Short mmCIF file of C-alpha atoms and ligand atoms in Angstrom, two decimals:
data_model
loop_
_atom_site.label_atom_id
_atom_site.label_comp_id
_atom_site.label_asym_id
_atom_site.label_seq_id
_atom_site.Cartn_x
_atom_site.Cartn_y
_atom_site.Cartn_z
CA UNK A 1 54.34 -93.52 -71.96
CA UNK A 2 50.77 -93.77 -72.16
CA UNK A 3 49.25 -97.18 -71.20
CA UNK A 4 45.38 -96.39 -71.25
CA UNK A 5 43.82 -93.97 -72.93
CA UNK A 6 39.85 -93.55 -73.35
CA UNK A 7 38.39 -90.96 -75.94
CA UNK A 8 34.70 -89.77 -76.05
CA UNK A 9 33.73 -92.85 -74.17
CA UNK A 10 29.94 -93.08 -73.96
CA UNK A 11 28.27 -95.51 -72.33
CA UNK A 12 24.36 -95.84 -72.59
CA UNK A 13 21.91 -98.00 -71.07
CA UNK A 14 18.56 -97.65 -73.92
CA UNK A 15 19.10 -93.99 -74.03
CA UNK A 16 20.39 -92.97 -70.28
CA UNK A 17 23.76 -91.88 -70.40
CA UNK A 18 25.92 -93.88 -67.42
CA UNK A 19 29.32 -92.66 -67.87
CA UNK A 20 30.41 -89.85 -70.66
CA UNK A 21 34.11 -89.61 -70.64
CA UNK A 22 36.18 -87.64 -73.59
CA UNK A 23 39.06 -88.13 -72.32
CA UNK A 24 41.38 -90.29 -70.13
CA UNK A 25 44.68 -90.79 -70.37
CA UNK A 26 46.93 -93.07 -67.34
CA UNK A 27 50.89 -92.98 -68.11
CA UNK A 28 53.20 -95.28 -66.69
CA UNK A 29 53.78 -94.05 -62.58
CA UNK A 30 50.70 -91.55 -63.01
CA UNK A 31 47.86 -91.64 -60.39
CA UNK A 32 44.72 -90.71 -61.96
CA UNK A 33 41.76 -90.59 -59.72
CA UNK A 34 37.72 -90.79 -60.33
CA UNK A 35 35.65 -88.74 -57.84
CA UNK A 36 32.49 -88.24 -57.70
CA UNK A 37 28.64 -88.88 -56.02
CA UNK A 38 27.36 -92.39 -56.07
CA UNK A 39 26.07 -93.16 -59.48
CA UNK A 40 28.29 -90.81 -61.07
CA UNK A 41 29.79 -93.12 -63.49
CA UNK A 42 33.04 -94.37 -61.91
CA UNK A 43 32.97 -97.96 -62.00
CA UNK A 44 30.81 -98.05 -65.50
CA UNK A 45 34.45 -95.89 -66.56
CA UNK A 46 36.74 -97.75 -64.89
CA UNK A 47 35.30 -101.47 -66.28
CA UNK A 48 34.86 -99.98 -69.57
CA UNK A 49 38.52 -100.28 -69.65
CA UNK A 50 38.95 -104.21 -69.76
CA UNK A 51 35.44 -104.48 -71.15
CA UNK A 52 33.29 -105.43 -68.47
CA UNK A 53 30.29 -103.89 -69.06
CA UNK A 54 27.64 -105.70 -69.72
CA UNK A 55 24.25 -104.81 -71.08
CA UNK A 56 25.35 -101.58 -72.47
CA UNK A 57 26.02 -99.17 -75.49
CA UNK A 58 29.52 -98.28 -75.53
CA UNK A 59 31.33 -95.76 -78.02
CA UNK A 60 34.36 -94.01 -78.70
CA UNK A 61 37.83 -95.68 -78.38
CA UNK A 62 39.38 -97.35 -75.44
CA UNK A 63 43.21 -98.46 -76.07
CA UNK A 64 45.06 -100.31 -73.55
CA UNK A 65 48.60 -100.96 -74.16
CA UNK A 66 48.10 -100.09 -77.36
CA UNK A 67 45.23 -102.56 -78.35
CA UNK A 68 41.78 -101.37 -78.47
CA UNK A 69 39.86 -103.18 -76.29
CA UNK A 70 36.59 -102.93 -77.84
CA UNK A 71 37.24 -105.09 -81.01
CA UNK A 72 40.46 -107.05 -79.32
CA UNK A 73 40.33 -110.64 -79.85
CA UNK A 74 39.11 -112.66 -76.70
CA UNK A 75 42.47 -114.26 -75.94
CA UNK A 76 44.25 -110.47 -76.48
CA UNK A 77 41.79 -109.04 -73.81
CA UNK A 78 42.57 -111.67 -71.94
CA UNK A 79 46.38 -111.36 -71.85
CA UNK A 80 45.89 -107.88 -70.68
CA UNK A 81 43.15 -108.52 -68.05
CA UNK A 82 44.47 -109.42 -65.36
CA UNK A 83 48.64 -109.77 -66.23
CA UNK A 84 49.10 -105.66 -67.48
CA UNK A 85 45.89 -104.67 -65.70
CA UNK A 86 44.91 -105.87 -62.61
CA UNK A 87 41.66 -104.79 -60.87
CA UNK A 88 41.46 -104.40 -56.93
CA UNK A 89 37.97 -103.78 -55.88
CA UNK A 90 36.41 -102.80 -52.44
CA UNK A 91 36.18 -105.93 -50.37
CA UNK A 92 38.68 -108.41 -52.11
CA UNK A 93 37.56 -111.21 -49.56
CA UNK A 94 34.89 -111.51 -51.66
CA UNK A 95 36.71 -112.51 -54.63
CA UNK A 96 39.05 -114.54 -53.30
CA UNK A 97 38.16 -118.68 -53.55
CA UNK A 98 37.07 -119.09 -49.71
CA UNK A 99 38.15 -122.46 -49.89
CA UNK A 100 42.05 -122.02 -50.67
CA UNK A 101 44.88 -121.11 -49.12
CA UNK A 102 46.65 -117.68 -50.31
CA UNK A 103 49.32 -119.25 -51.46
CA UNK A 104 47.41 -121.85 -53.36
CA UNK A 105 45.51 -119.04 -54.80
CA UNK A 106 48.47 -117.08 -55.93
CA UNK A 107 50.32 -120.46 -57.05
CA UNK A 108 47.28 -120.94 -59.14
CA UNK A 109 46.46 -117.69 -60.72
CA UNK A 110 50.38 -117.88 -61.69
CA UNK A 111 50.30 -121.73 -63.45
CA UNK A 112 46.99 -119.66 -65.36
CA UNK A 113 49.37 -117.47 -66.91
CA UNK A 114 52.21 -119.80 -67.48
CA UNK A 115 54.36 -119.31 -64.81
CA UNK A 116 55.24 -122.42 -62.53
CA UNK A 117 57.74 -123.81 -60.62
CA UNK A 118 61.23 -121.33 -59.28
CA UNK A 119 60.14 -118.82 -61.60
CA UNK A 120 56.55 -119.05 -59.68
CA UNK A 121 58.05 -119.12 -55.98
CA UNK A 122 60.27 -116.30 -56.92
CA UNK A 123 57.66 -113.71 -57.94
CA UNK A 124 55.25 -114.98 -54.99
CA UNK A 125 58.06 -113.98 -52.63
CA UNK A 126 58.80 -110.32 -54.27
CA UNK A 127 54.86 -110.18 -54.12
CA UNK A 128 54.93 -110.53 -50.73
CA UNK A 129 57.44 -108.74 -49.83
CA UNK A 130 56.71 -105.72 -52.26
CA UNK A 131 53.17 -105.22 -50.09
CA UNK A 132 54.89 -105.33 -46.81
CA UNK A 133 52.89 -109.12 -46.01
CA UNK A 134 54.53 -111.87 -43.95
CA UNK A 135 55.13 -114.92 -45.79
CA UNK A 136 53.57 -116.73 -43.55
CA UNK A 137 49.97 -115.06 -44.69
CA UNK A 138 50.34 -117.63 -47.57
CA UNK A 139 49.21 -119.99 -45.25
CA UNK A 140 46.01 -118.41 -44.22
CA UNK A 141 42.91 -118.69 -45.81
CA UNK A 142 40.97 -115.60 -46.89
CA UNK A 143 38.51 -115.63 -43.92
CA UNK A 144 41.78 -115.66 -41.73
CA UNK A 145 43.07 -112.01 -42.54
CA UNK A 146 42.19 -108.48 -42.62
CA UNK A 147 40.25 -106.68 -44.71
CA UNK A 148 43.64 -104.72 -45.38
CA UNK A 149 45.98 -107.98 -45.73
CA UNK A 150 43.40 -109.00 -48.07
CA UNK A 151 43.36 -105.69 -50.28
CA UNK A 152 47.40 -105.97 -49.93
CA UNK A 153 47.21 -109.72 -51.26
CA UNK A 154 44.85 -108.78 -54.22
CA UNK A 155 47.26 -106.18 -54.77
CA UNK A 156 50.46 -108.83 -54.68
CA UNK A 157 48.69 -111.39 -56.72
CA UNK A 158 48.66 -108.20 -59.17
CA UNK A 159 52.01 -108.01 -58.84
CA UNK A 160 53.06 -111.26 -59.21
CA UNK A 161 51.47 -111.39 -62.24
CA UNK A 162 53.23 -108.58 -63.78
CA UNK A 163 50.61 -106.14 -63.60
CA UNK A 164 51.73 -102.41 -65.10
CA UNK A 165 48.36 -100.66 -64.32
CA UNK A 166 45.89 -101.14 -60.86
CA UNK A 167 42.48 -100.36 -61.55
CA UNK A 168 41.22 -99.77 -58.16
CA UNK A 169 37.65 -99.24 -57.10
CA UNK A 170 37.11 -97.52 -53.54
CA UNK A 171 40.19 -99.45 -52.72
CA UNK A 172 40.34 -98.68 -49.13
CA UNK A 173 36.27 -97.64 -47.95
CA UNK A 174 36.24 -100.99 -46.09
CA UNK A 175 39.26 -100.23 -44.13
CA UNK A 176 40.08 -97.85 -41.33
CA UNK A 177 42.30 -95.22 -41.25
CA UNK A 178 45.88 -96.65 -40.43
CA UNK A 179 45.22 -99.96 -42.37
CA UNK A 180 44.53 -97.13 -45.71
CA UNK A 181 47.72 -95.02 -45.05
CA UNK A 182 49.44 -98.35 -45.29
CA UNK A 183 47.86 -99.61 -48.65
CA UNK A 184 48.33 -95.82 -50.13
CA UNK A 185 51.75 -95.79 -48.83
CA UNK A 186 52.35 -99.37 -50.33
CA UNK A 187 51.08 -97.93 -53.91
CA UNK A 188 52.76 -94.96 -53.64
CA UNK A 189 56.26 -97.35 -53.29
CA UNK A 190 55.38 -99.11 -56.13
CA UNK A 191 55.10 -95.98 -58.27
CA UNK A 192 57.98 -94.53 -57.47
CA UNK A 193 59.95 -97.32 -57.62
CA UNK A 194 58.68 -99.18 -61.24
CA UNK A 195 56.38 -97.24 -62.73
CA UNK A 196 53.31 -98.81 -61.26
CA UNK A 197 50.66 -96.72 -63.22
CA UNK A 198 47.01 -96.65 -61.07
CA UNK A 199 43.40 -95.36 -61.78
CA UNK A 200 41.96 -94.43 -58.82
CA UNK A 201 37.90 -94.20 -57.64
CA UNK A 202 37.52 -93.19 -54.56
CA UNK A 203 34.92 -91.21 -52.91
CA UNK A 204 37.57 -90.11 -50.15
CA UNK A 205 39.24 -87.08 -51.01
CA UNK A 206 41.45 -86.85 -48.42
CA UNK A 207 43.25 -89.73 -49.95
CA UNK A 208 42.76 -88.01 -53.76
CA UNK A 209 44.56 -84.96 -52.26
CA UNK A 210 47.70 -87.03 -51.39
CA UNK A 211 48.16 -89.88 -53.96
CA UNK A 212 46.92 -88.46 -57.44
CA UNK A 213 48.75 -86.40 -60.03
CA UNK A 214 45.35 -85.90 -62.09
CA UNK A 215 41.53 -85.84 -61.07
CA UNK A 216 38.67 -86.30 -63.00
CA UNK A 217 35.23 -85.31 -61.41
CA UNK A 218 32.22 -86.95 -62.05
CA UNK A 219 28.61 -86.24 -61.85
CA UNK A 220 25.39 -88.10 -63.32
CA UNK A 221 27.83 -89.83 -66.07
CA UNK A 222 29.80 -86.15 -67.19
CA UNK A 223 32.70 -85.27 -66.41
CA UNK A 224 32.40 -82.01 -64.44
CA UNK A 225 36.20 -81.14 -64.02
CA UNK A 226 39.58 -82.87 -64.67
CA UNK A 227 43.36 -81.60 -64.50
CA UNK A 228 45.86 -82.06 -62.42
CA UNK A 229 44.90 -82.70 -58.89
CA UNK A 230 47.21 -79.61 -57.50
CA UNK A 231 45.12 -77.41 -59.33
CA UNK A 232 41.70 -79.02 -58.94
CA UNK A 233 42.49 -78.97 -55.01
CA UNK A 234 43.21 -75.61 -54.98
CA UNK A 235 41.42 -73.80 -57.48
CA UNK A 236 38.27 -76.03 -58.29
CA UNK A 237 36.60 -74.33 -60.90
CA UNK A 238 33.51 -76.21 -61.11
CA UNK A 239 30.70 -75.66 -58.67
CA UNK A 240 30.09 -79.21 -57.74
CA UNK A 241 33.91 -79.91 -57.20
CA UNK A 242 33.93 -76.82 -54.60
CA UNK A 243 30.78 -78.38 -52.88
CA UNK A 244 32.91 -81.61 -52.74
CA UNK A 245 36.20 -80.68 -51.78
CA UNK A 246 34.44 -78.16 -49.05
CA UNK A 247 32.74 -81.19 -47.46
CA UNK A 248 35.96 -83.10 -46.92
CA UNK A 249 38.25 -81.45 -44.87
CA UNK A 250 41.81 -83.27 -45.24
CA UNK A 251 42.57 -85.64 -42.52
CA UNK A 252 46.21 -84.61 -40.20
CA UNK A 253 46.73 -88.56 -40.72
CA UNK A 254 47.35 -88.16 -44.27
CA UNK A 255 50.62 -85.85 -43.83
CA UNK A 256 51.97 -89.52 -42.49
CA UNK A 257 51.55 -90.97 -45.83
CA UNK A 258 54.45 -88.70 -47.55
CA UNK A 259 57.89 -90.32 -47.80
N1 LIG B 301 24.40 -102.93 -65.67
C1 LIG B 301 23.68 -101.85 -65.35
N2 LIG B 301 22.36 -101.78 -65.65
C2 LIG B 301 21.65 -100.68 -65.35
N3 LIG B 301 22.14 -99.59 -64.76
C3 LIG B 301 23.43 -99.60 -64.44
C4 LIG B 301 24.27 -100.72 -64.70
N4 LIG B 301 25.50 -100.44 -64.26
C5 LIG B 301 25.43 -99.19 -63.74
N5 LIG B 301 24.18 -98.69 -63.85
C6 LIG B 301 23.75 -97.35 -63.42
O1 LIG B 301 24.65 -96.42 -63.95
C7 LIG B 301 24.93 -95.39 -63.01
C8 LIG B 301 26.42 -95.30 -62.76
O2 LIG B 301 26.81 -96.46 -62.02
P1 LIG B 301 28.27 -96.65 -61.46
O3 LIG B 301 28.29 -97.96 -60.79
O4 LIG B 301 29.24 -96.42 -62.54
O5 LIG B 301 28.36 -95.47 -60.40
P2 LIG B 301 29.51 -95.15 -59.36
O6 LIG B 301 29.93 -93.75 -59.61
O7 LIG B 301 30.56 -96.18 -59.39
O8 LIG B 301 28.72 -95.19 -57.96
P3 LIG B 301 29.21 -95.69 -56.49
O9 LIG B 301 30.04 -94.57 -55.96
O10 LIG B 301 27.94 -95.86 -55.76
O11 LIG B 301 29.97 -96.97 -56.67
C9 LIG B 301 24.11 -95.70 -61.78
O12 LIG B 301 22.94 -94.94 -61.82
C10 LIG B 301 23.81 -97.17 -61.92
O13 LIG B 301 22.59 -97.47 -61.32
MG1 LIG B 302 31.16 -97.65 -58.04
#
């Protein structure tokens, strides 16, 4: 089942082209990933998708769960922001209220969407739990945890709120290596086991190589090359996607991920 799909997206800033995509599709338990140079056009893609671009021209069609997001009603967009599609960006600290607790955060985001009381504590527990985090970390404040128990809470308070699709930008750049196999391997679980659908930018393609089924390569707001990332991997067709996957060799660590 496809949940996003994006068809000669074009977005244009007076008349520069920033991100020229004619096609992207994510189905339910795919991994789709973005690579590409900085500037390429992978965030300007990825927040096309819940209409976050600001300042911009934008054509073509963008459907997400079947609504199209660029004439959706406000309150529409809204119920799919954030409960079907949840965004996890780079350093999640950042976003998170500095002043509350995790749990109060979580608690909160919840009553926003109409969930309070057993119903609440029950899906903040499976959150939790589904990231590998101690309930205890509901207790901290945001200062008072990793970078990576912070990008695992962004990604529970996702999944608490019933999120079907992660959009995650450079999810795991601010974290080192083990703290990233744990976050892939954490999204990986979560696709296997319900379908957890996730668009991927990363500029690591180490991690590409092991987590995505298809790969689309940008450059200066085209897309150079896309397919499935088997075949990108090993027979790149495009120059610039050679140059790229020639300058990153494949870590050993990331055999570890596999289950
Ligand atoms: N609101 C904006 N106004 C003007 N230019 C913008 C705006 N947003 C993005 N751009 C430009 O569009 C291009 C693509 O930006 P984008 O953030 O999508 O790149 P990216 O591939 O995500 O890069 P990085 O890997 O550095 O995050 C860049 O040249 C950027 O400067
Ligand atoms: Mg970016």
């Amino acid at each position: 089942m496809t949940l996003i799909s994006v068809r000669d997206l074009r977005v244009r800033i007076g008349e520069r082209v920033i991100a020229d995509v004619p096609e992207l599709d994510v189905a339910r338990g795919e991994c789709v990933a973005v690579v590409g140079e900085s500037g390429s056009g992978k965030s300007t893609t990825l927040l096309s998708i819940l209409g976050l671009v600001e300042g911009a021209q934008i054509s073509g069609s963008i459907e997400a769960f079947g609504v199209d997001v660029r004439t959706a009603s406000r309150s529409r967009l809204r119920e799919i922001r954030g409960a079907k599609i949840a965004l996890v960006m780079q350093s999640p600290q950042a976003a998170l209220n500095p002043t509350l607790r995790l749990g109060t955060l979580l608690r909160r985001a919840l009553k926003r969407h109409g969930v309070a009381g057993a119903e609440a504590e029950r899906r903040t527990a499976q959150a939790v739990a589904d990231v590998m985090l101690e309930p205890a970390i509901l207790r901290r404040y945001p200062h008072e945890v990793s970078g990576g128990q912070a990008q695992r809470f962004a990604l529970a308070l996702a999944l608490a709120l019933g999120a079907e699709v992660i959009l995650a930008d450079e999810p795991t750049s601010a974290l080192d290596v083990t703290v990233q196999a744990e976050v892939v391997a954490v999204l990986r679980r979560l696709r296997a086991e319900r379908g957890l659908a996730v668009l991927l930018v990363s500029h690591d393609l180490a991690l590409v190589s092991i987590v995505a089924d298809r790969v689309l390569v940008m450059r200066e707001g085209r897309v150079v090359e896309s397919g499935p990332a088997a075949e990108v991997f090993a027979r790149p067709r495009d120059p610039y996607t050679r140059e790229l996957i020639a300058a990153v060799p494949v870590l050993p660590e990331a055999d570890r991920v596999h289950d």
